[in-house]
Every structure is written in C-alpha cells, then in structure tokens.
Amino acid sequence: MPPVRPLLVTEDLVLLDDLLRLCAAAGAEPEVHHTVPERRASWTDPPLVLVGDDAAVRCRTAARRPGVLLVGREPDDPDVWRRAVRIGAEGVLILPGDEGRLVDLLADAVEGVGRQTPTVGVIGGRGGAGASTLACALALAAVRAGQRSLLVDGDPLGGGLDLLLGGERAEGHRWPDFAASKGRLAGAALEESLPEAHGLRVLSWDRGDPVHVPPEAMRSVLAAARRRGGVVVVDLPRRIDDTVTEALAQLDLGLLLVPGELRAVAAARQVTGAVGTVLRDLRAVVRGPYAPGLDEQWIADALRLPLVGELPHEPGLSAAGDGGPPPGAEARGGLARFCAAFWDRVLTPERAA
C-alpha cells in the first residue's frame, strides 16, 4: 500500500520551508505543487490539501473536495477568509500560531482518523495474581488472530515484560527513552522504535536506574499507540498514582484478575474502588482454584463487576517464565484459548453490534 501523502500547493519558499518542517514533525511526506496538479487524482486523492495564501487565486478553478485548508501568515488580513471560501477551503490556518494544530491535522491525515485501537488494561486484584502473564497472553493471542499487537508495561517495579517474553536482548527503545515525551508522537514511529518479540511490539522497562515517567509522557505514548491500528494491551500496577491514572483514562476496557480466595476478593475490592473512579468499563476475570463456597460468579457479584469469564487453572500462571516459552504461547492451552475467546466475543465489532 503506497504511503498516504498530503498535498502542498504554494510558490512561497518561506512558507514551503515551514510546511515541510511541520510535515516532518507529523511523520508525513508531502507531494508539492506550485498550482493545482494537472493529474486530477493528485488533487482529489490526498487526505489533506494545504493551499498557501499565495496560491489561492490559482486554485479557484480546482474541483471542490473536503480536507482543503488555506495557510497564511497575516493574521490581520481581512480578505483571507474570502479567498478561502473561493477555493472551497474548510478553514484557515495562520502560522506560526496554528503550527500545533497543523501538526495534529497532518498526523491525523497520515495515520487515519476514526481508527482508535482497542486498548485493554490488565490489573491484578492482589499481588501475584498473574496480571502480567495474562497481559502477555492477550497480546500474543491478538497476534495469532492476525492483529497488530502492542504490549505496554505500565509497572516500573514489575521487572520488565520483555523478560517474560524472552525479548530482553531485542534492540529498541524502552520507557526511559520516552520519559521526556510531550505533545504528539507519531504512531508509526513509536511502533518502529520498539523491540519486537514473538510478532508483537513491546514497550518495557530497562534494568537501569529507576526512571519516573510523568503523566504527560504516558498520555503521549498511549495516544500514539491507540492511533496505530491493531490492539494495545497495558499491564498496570495495583498502585494508582498520577501516571497510572493517565493510563487508565486511555483504556477502553479494564480486566481485574482475581484469584478465587477471600483475601484476594477483599484486596480486589480496594483496587476496584480506586480504578473505578477513572475507568468506567472494568470487568472481572476470575481464576481458580477456589476456596470452599466460592466460584467465579460469586466473586464477580461480590465485586459488583461484570464477569468476563473464568481463567482456567494452568501451572505457572503466576510465575514468570525462566527461559521457557512465553505465557499463552501454546495455542491449545487453556490460557491461550481464554484469550482467543476474549478477543472474539468481547472486542469483535460484529459480535458487539
């Protein structure tokens, strides 16, 4: 599939330099013309057309189409909107004041709008519940289902999900490389920069000194991940701070993994109270073995959460793999079957309709 390229129409070299700089910031490679392109498709096909104010007169005869914007430099020019109307532009951008907005529009055009990636967070009802294992298995199941999959490690004290996947030596960026991120990141650039393991991209922690990731960095990274297509799975800690709160705000769905024990239910109730203030759609996943008198529905009812299902008991669910296959790698295993059914029944649009 050819790359999506916005169209720039201008003879103003200073304006062109600015537009090319902003395109680079948005990860866009534009097509440039001094007037309306002779080939009709070069005008009608681009997702966004930026017409320099100097070229407005030359574009008056162009076919009307959505996604045309007039770009100028004179905020006090009373005629700029009149020229925009004459070429059928949807709006006017004045540089440098509208540079941030223009970068966002370019990035949306290149990456596509309306394609928000389903983003699922996994949280343990108590320590050692197996949330990281479930998060890895969900991400791997998405890969097997033919989805692009990105796994985000949201727990700086968890030891690193790349270790759980056996990808600790894979080259690519880790969280410390994104700690200073602010504003908009390109989804494609984020994906390409991350290590790959078992067909999925992983954003994990390194084994260096602890690095604080502020809320704005979490917001930038997850927003970029959500624009890239496929699915995003986030492994979250039980400790709720400002950064975790920001991650929760980006989720479409949260899964609370609760072992079948009374103490686990009591602990999970505290987590539910904290998470529920931010995340509207929180659901329970319950795993055995169960204490006497408990089952998955009783636990979900006690937590007042919808029940996704029962996670089959599988040896090693709560333990990280030490050199063995990653969790859920065996497609016929109970964990993998649960994850496949989750994607099929909960997130498939046709089933949800």
mmCIF file of C-alpha atoms in Angstrom, residues 5-293:
data_model
loop_
_atom_site.group_PDB
_atom_site.id
_atom_site.type_symbol
_atom_site.label_atom_id
_atom_site.label_comp_id
_atom_site.label_asym_id
_atom_site.label_seq_id
_atom_site.Cartn_x
_atom_site.Cartn_y
_atom_site.Cartn_z
ATOM 1 C CA ARG A 5 0.796 11.852 1.281
ATOM 2 C CA PRO A 6 -0.762 15.271 1.925
ATOM 3 C CA LEU A 7 -0.629 17.838 -0.868
ATOM 4 C CA LEU A 8 1.072 21.243 -0.523
ATOM 5 C CA VAL A 9 0.308 23.955 -3.072
ATOM 6 C CA THR A 10 2.476 27.089 -2.819
ATOM 7 C CA GLU A 11 5.244 29.073 -4.516
ATOM 8 C CA ASP A 12 6.162 30.900 -1.303
ATOM 9 C CA LEU A 13 9.540 29.356 -0.440
ATOM 10 C CA VAL A 14 9.479 30.586 3.158
ATOM 11 C CA LEU A 15 6.011 29.137 3.706
ATOM 12 C CA LEU A 16 7.032 25.930 1.954
ATOM 13 C CA ASP A 17 10.014 25.526 4.290
ATOM 14 C CA ASP A 18 7.691 25.865 7.288
ATOM 15 C CA LEU A 19 5.156 23.406 5.868
ATOM 16 C CA LEU A 20 7.860 20.845 5.115
ATOM 17 C CA ARG A 21 9.182 21.202 8.662
ATOM 18 C CA LEU A 22 5.707 20.646 10.109
ATOM 19 C CA CYS A 23 5.141 17.657 7.821
ATOM 20 C CA ALA A 24 8.361 16.118 9.103
ATOM 21 C CA ALA A 25 7.209 16.632 12.698
ATOM 22 C CA ALA A 26 3.974 14.776 11.869
ATOM 23 C CA GLY A 27 5.727 11.928 10.045
ATOM 24 C CA ALA A 28 4.232 12.983 6.690
ATOM 25 C CA GLU A 29 5.953 13.007 3.283
ATOM 26 C CA PRO A 30 4.022 15.531 1.180
ATOM 27 C CA GLU A 31 3.575 15.991 -2.523
ATOM 28 C CA VAL A 32 4.399 19.582 -3.523
ATOM 29 C CA HIS A 33 2.968 21.604 -6.431
ATOM 30 C CA HIS A 34 3.037 25.295 -7.289
ATOM 31 C CA THR A 35 -0.521 25.217 -8.633
ATOM 32 C CA VAL A 36 -3.392 22.746 -8.984
ATOM 33 C CA PRO A 37 -1.845 19.469 -10.223
ATOM 34 C CA GLU A 38 -2.603 18.534 -13.808
ATOM 35 C CA ARG A 39 -3.418 14.972 -12.775
ATOM 36 C CA ARG A 40 -6.862 15.083 -11.180
ATOM 37 C CA ALA A 41 -6.108 12.295 -8.679
ATOM 38 C CA SER A 42 -3.194 14.305 -7.271
ATOM 39 C CA TRP A 43 -5.760 16.872 -6.124
ATOM 40 C CA THR A 44 -8.687 14.621 -5.170
ATOM 41 C CA ASP A 45 -6.891 11.664 -3.514
ATOM 42 C CA PRO A 46 -4.687 13.194 -0.760
ATOM 43 C CA PRO A 47 -6.276 13.118 2.697
ATOM 44 C CA LEU A 48 -5.336 16.769 3.279
ATOM 45 C CA VAL A 49 -4.602 19.657 0.912
ATOM 46 C CA LEU A 50 -2.766 22.729 2.226
ATOM 47 C CA VAL A 51 -3.010 25.712 -0.109
ATOM 48 C CA GLY A 52 -0.662 28.605 0.529
ATOM 49 C CA ASP A 53 -2.335 32.010 0.564
ATOM 50 C CA ASP A 54 -0.143 32.952 -2.402
ATOM 51 C CA ALA A 55 -1.695 30.111 -4.459
ATOM 52 C CA ALA A 56 -5.351 30.773 -3.624
ATOM 53 C CA VAL A 57 -6.052 32.575 -6.921
ATOM 54 C CA ARG A 58 -4.528 29.711 -8.922
ATOM 55 C CA CYS A 59 -6.721 27.162 -7.100
ATOM 56 C CA ARG A 60 -10.089 28.857 -7.690
ATOM 57 C CA THR A 61 -10.913 26.533 -10.594
ATOM 58 C CA ALA A 62 -9.999 23.323 -8.751
ATOM 59 C CA ALA A 63 -12.674 20.703 -8.094
ATOM 60 C CA ARG A 64 -14.389 21.117 -4.735
ATOM 61 C CA ARG A 65 -13.376 18.458 -2.209
ATOM 62 C CA PRO A 66 -13.209 18.071 1.580
ATOM 63 C CA GLY A 67 -9.957 18.442 3.502
ATOM 64 C CA VAL A 68 -8.696 21.673 1.901
ATOM 65 C CA LEU A 69 -7.177 24.317 4.187
ATOM 66 C CA LEU A 70 -5.772 27.728 3.337
ATOM 67 C CA VAL A 71 -2.463 28.510 5.090
ATOM 68 C CA GLY A 72 -1.257 32.082 5.506
ATOM 69 C CA ARG A 73 0.982 34.306 7.592
ATOM 70 C CA GLU A 74 -1.022 37.509 8.015
ATOM 71 C CA PRO A 75 -3.411 37.266 10.992
ATOM 72 C CA ASP A 76 -4.786 40.764 10.341
ATOM 73 C CA ASP A 77 -5.632 40.196 6.664
ATOM 74 C CA PRO A 78 -9.425 40.776 6.407
ATOM 75 C CA ASP A 79 -9.633 39.081 2.985
ATOM 76 C CA VAL A 80 -8.057 35.737 3.908
ATOM 77 C CA TRP A 81 -11.405 34.091 4.673
ATOM 78 C CA ARG A 82 -12.873 35.410 1.409
ATOM 79 C CA ARG A 83 -10.049 33.718 -0.510
ATOM 80 C CA ALA A 84 -10.613 30.534 1.492
ATOM 81 C CA VAL A 85 -14.304 30.441 0.567
ATOM 82 C CA ARG A 86 -13.485 30.925 -3.118
ATOM 83 C CA ILE A 87 -11.380 27.741 -3.203
ATOM 84 C CA GLY A 88 -13.800 25.728 -1.068
ATOM 85 C CA ALA A 89 -11.425 25.549 1.914
ATOM 86 C CA GLU A 90 -12.809 24.197 5.175
ATOM 87 C CA GLY A 91 -10.712 26.556 7.284
ATOM 88 C CA VAL A 92 -7.791 28.922 7.570
ATOM 89 C CA LEU A 93 -4.550 28.340 9.444
ATOM 90 C CA ILE A 94 -2.241 31.242 10.265
ATOM 91 C CA LEU A 95 1.399 30.452 11.025
ATOM 92 C CA PRO A 96 3.158 30.377 13.382
ATOM 93 C CA GLY A 97 0.222 30.489 15.791
ATOM 94 C CA ASP A 98 -1.540 27.435 14.329
ATOM 95 C CA GLU A 99 1.553 25.227 13.966
ATOM 96 C CA GLY A 100 0.496 22.818 16.719
ATOM 97 C CA ARG A 101 -2.957 22.383 15.238
ATOM 98 C CA LEU A 102 -1.492 21.828 11.780
ATOM 99 C CA VAL A 103 0.860 19.103 13.006
ATOM 100 C CA ASP A 104 -2.120 17.330 14.572
ATOM 101 C CA LEU A 105 -4.114 17.587 11.346
ATOM 102 C CA LEU A 106 -1.217 16.249 9.294
ATOM 103 C CA ALA A 107 -0.652 13.352 11.680
ATOM 104 C CA ASP A 108 -4.372 12.507 11.636
ATOM 105 C CA ALA A 109 -4.349 12.578 7.855
ATOM 106 C CA VAL A 110 -1.357 10.257 7.584
ATOM 107 C CA GLU A 111 -2.324 7.835 10.341
ATOM 108 C CA GLY A 112 -6.052 7.920 9.673
ATOM 109 C CA VAL A 113 -8.861 9.179 11.860
ATOM 110 C CA GLY A 114 -11.619 7.156 13.411
ATOM 111 C CA ARG A 115 -9.380 4.106 13.760
ATOM 112 C CA GLN A 116 -8.830 4.232 17.505
ATOM 113 C CA THR A 117 -7.177 0.999 18.584
ATOM 114 C CA PRO A 118 -8.978 -1.135 21.183
ATOM 115 C CA THR A 119 -6.941 -0.623 24.354
ATOM 116 C CA VAL A 120 -7.243 -3.125 27.199
ATOM 117 C CA GLY A 121 -5.632 -2.842 30.628
ATOM 118 C CA VAL A 122 -4.948 -5.762 32.969
ATOM 119 C CA ILE A 123 -4.714 -5.254 36.736
ATOM 120 C CA GLY A 124 -4.161 -7.792 39.484
ATOM 121 C CA GLY A 125 -6.762 -7.993 42.220
ATOM 122 C CA ARG A 126 -3.919 -8.782 44.616
ATOM 123 C CA GLY A 127 -0.169 -9.116 44.349
ATOM 124 C CA GLY A 128 0.906 -12.169 42.372
ATOM 125 C CA ALA A 129 -2.485 -12.619 40.733
ATOM 126 C CA GLY A 130 -0.889 -13.178 37.323
ATOM 127 C CA ALA A 131 -1.849 -9.919 35.615
ATOM 128 C CA SER A 132 1.433 -9.630 33.696
ATOM 129 C CA THR A 133 1.080 -13.195 32.475
ATOM 130 C CA LEU A 134 -2.474 -12.548 31.287
ATOM 131 C CA ALA A 135 -1.426 -9.302 29.589
ATOM 132 C CA CYS A 136 1.328 -11.107 27.643
ATOM 133 C CA ALA A 137 -1.019 -13.929 26.684
ATOM 134 C CA LEU A 138 -3.657 -11.466 25.448
ATOM 135 C CA ALA A 139 -1.106 -9.664 23.294
ATOM 136 C CA LEU A 140 0.136 -12.944 21.810
ATOM 137 C CA ALA A 141 -3.413 -14.115 21.146
ATOM 138 C CA ALA A 142 -4.068 -10.916 19.202
ATOM 139 C CA VAL A 143 -1.037 -11.677 17.025
ATOM 140 C CA ARG A 144 -2.349 -15.182 16.336
ATOM 141 C CA ALA A 145 -5.680 -13.622 15.360
ATOM 142 C CA GLY A 146 -3.889 -11.542 12.715
ATOM 143 C CA GLN A 147 -3.907 -8.258 14.629
ATOM 144 C CA ARG A 148 -1.035 -5.853 15.033
ATOM 145 C CA SER A 149 -0.332 -6.029 18.737
ATOM 146 C CA LEU A 150 1.479 -3.663 21.099
ATOM 147 C CA LEU A 151 2.122 -4.609 24.723
ATOM 148 C CA VAL A 152 2.815 -1.770 27.162
ATOM 149 C CA ASP A 153 4.440 -2.400 30.533
ATOM 150 C CA GLY A 154 2.885 0.110 32.905
ATOM 151 C CA ASP A 155 4.544 -1.245 36.056
ATOM 152 C CA PRO A 156 8.073 0.114 36.611
ATOM 153 C CA LEU A 157 8.602 -2.293 39.521
ATOM 154 C CA GLY A 158 7.413 -5.394 37.693
ATOM 155 C CA GLY A 159 10.800 -6.486 36.354
ATOM 156 C CA GLY A 160 10.044 -5.885 32.673
ATOM 157 C CA LEU A 161 7.622 -7.653 30.347
ATOM 158 C CA ASP A 162 10.390 -8.117 27.793
ATOM 159 C CA LEU A 163 11.896 -10.655 30.229
ATOM 160 C CA LEU A 164 8.614 -12.520 30.415
ATOM 161 C CA LEU A 165 8.610 -12.733 26.616
ATOM 162 C CA GLY A 166 12.287 -13.606 26.329
ATOM 163 C CA GLY A 167 12.959 -10.363 24.462
ATOM 164 C CA GLU A 168 15.265 -8.603 26.893
ATOM 165 C CA ARG A 169 18.112 -8.584 24.323
ATOM 166 C CA ALA A 170 15.969 -7.265 21.477
ATOM 167 C CA GLU A 171 17.045 -3.849 20.250
ATOM 168 C CA GLY A 172 14.711 -0.905 20.569
ATOM 169 C CA HIS A 173 13.510 1.844 22.870
ATOM 170 C CA ARG A 174 12.347 1.292 26.441
ATOM 171 C CA TRP A 175 10.389 3.575 28.758
ATOM 172 C CA PRO A 176 13.399 5.736 29.742
ATOM 173 C CA ASP A 177 13.630 6.842 26.094
ATOM 174 C CA PHE A 178 10.088 8.240 26.291
ATOM 175 C CA ALA A 179 10.156 9.752 29.784
ATOM 176 C CA ALA A 180 10.530 13.287 28.416
ATOM 177 C CA SER A 181 7.837 12.900 25.753
ATOM 178 C CA LYS A 182 5.275 15.674 25.482
ATOM 179 C CA GLY A 183 2.704 16.513 22.871
ATOM 180 C CA ARG A 184 2.045 14.261 19.913
ATOM 181 C CA LEU A 185 4.068 11.225 18.872
ATOM 182 C CA ALA A 186 3.611 9.553 15.505
ATOM 183 C CA GLY A 187 2.097 6.097 15.951
ATOM 184 C CA ALA A 188 4.143 4.519 13.163
ATOM 185 C CA ALA A 189 7.392 5.972 14.518
ATOM 186 C CA LEU A 190 6.575 4.662 18.003
ATOM 187 C CA GLU A 191 5.890 1.183 16.688
ATOM 188 C CA GLU A 192 9.056 1.011 14.614
ATOM 189 C CA SER A 193 11.215 2.140 17.540
ATOM 190 C CA LEU A 194 10.120 -0.644 19.935
ATOM 191 C CA PRO A 195 11.616 -4.113 20.388
ATOM 192 C CA GLU A 196 9.760 -6.989 18.747
ATOM 193 C CA ALA A 197 9.197 -10.379 20.349
ATOM 194 C CA HIS A 198 7.021 -13.213 19.041
ATOM 195 C CA GLY A 199 5.432 -10.950 16.449
ATOM 196 C CA LEU A 200 4.379 -8.165 18.813
ATOM 197 C CA ARG A 201 5.926 -4.851 19.789
ATOM 198 C CA VAL A 202 6.778 -4.344 23.448
ATOM 199 C CA LEU A 203 7.321 -1.158 25.441
ATOM 200 C CA SER A 204 9.012 -2.262 28.630
ATOM 201 C CA TRP A 205 11.470 -1.021 31.235
ATOM 202 C CA ASP A 206 15.203 -1.483 31.164
ATOM 203 C CA ARG A 207 17.301 -2.758 34.041
ATOM 204 C CA GLY A 208 18.968 0.593 34.750
ATOM 205 C CA ASP A 209 18.239 3.102 37.476
ATOM 206 C CA PRO A 210 14.535 3.792 38.068
ATOM 207 C CA VAL A 211 13.123 6.485 35.779
ATOM 208 C CA HIS A 212 9.966 8.426 36.538
ATOM 209 C CA VAL A 213 7.521 8.570 33.614
ATOM 210 C CA PRO A 214 5.283 11.620 34.128
ATOM 211 C CA PRO A 215 1.592 11.565 33.193
ATOM 212 C CA GLU A 216 2.121 13.630 30.050
ATOM 213 C CA ALA A 217 4.627 11.069 28.714
ATOM 214 C CA MET A 218 2.182 8.226 29.400
ATOM 215 C CA ARG A 219 -0.517 10.239 27.616
ATOM 216 C CA SER A 220 1.659 10.872 24.558
ATOM 217 C CA VAL A 221 2.801 7.272 24.231
ATOM 218 C CA LEU A 222 -0.597 5.637 24.694
ATOM 219 C CA ALA A 223 -2.321 8.153 22.419
ATOM 220 C CA ALA A 224 0.221 7.333 19.697
ATOM 221 C CA ALA A 225 -0.238 3.607 20.292
ATOM 222 C CA ARG A 226 -4.017 3.945 20.015
ATOM 223 C CA ARG A 227 -3.720 5.610 16.594
ATOM 224 C CA ARG A 228 -1.575 2.912 15.026
ATOM 225 C CA GLY A 229 -4.192 0.207 14.484
ATOM 226 C CA GLY A 230 -4.450 -3.329 15.840
ATOM 227 C CA VAL A 231 -4.754 -3.739 19.609
ATOM 228 C CA VAL A 232 -2.943 -2.349 22.652
ATOM 229 C CA VAL A 233 -2.628 -4.266 25.922
ATOM 230 C CA VAL A 234 -1.398 -2.453 29.033
ATOM 231 C CA ASP A 235 -0.110 -4.243 32.135
ATOM 232 C CA LEU A 236 -0.869 -1.984 35.109
ATOM 233 C CA PRO A 237 0.268 -1.988 38.741
ATOM 234 C CA ARG A 238 -2.129 -2.045 41.681
ATOM 235 C CA ARG A 239 -0.599 1.200 42.924
ATOM 236 C CA ILE A 240 -2.618 4.106 41.484
ATOM 237 C CA ASP A 241 -0.585 7.293 41.036
ATOM 238 C CA ASP A 242 -0.974 10.171 38.569
ATOM 239 C CA THR A 243 0.795 8.296 35.758
ATOM 240 C CA VAL A 244 -1.302 5.158 36.219
ATOM 241 C CA THR A 245 -4.414 7.347 36.378
ATOM 242 C CA GLU A 246 -3.472 8.759 32.979
ATOM 243 C CA ALA A 247 -3.047 5.227 31.620
ATOM 244 C CA LEU A 248 -6.461 4.238 32.975
ATOM 245 C CA ALA A 249 -8.018 7.240 31.241
ATOM 246 C CA GLN A 250 -6.726 5.916 27.891
ATOM 247 C CA LEU A 251 -8.278 2.451 28.277
ATOM 248 C CA ASP A 252 -11.416 1.219 26.594
ATOM 249 C CA LEU A 253 -11.704 -1.749 28.931
ATOM 250 C CA GLY A 254 -10.035 -2.931 32.134
ATOM 251 C CA LEU A 255 -9.701 -6.531 33.272
ATOM 252 C CA LEU A 256 -9.307 -7.162 37.003
ATOM 253 C CA LEU A 257 -7.750 -10.583 37.545
ATOM 254 C CA VAL A 258 -8.878 -12.074 40.851
ATOM 255 C CA PRO A 259 -7.782 -15.406 42.356
ATOM 256 C CA GLY A 260 -10.528 -17.480 43.970
ATOM 257 C CA GLU A 261 -9.688 -16.575 47.586
ATOM 258 C CA LEU A 262 -11.481 -14.450 50.161
ATOM 259 C CA ARG A 263 -8.389 -12.330 50.836
ATOM 260 C CA ALA A 264 -7.960 -11.756 47.110
ATOM 261 C CA VAL A 265 -11.575 -10.619 46.854
ATOM 262 C CA ALA A 266 -11.075 -8.222 49.756
ATOM 263 C CA ALA A 267 -7.929 -6.806 48.155
ATOM 264 C CA ALA A 268 -9.614 -6.593 44.750
ATOM 265 C CA ARG A 269 -12.447 -4.582 46.252
ATOM 266 C CA GLN A 270 -9.929 -1.885 47.232
ATOM 267 C CA VAL A 271 -8.448 -1.887 43.721
ATOM 268 C CA THR A 272 -11.924 -1.669 42.211
ATOM 269 C CA GLY A 273 -12.718 1.400 44.290
ATOM 270 C CA ALA A 274 -9.586 3.212 43.150
ATOM 271 C CA VAL A 275 -9.727 2.181 39.494
ATOM 272 C CA GLY A 276 -13.464 2.702 39.144
ATOM 273 C CA THR A 277 -13.170 6.433 39.730
ATOM 274 C CA VAL A 278 -11.290 6.746 36.412
ATOM 275 C CA LEU A 279 -12.200 3.720 34.301
ATOM 276 C CA ARG A 280 -15.876 3.208 33.549
ATOM 277 C CA ASP A 281 -15.640 -0.254 31.984
ATOM 278 C CA LEU A 282 -13.934 -2.551 34.479
ATOM 279 C CA ARG A 283 -14.689 -6.276 34.350
ATOM 280 C CA ALA A 284 -13.656 -9.289 36.378
ATOM 281 C CA VAL A 285 -11.595 -12.254 35.259
ATOM 282 C CA VAL A 286 -11.513 -14.960 37.920
ATOM 283 C CA ARG A 287 -9.102 -17.853 38.217
ATOM 284 C CA GLY A 288 -9.129 -20.921 40.377
ATOM 285 C CA PRO A 289 -8.567 -22.972 42.353
ATOM 286 C CA TYR A 290 -11.351 -21.694 44.588
ATOM 287 C CA ALA A 291 -11.715 -21.538 48.344
ATOM 288 C CA PRO A 292 -14.720 -23.532 49.633
ATOM 289 C CA GLY A 293 -18.014 -21.879 48.737
#
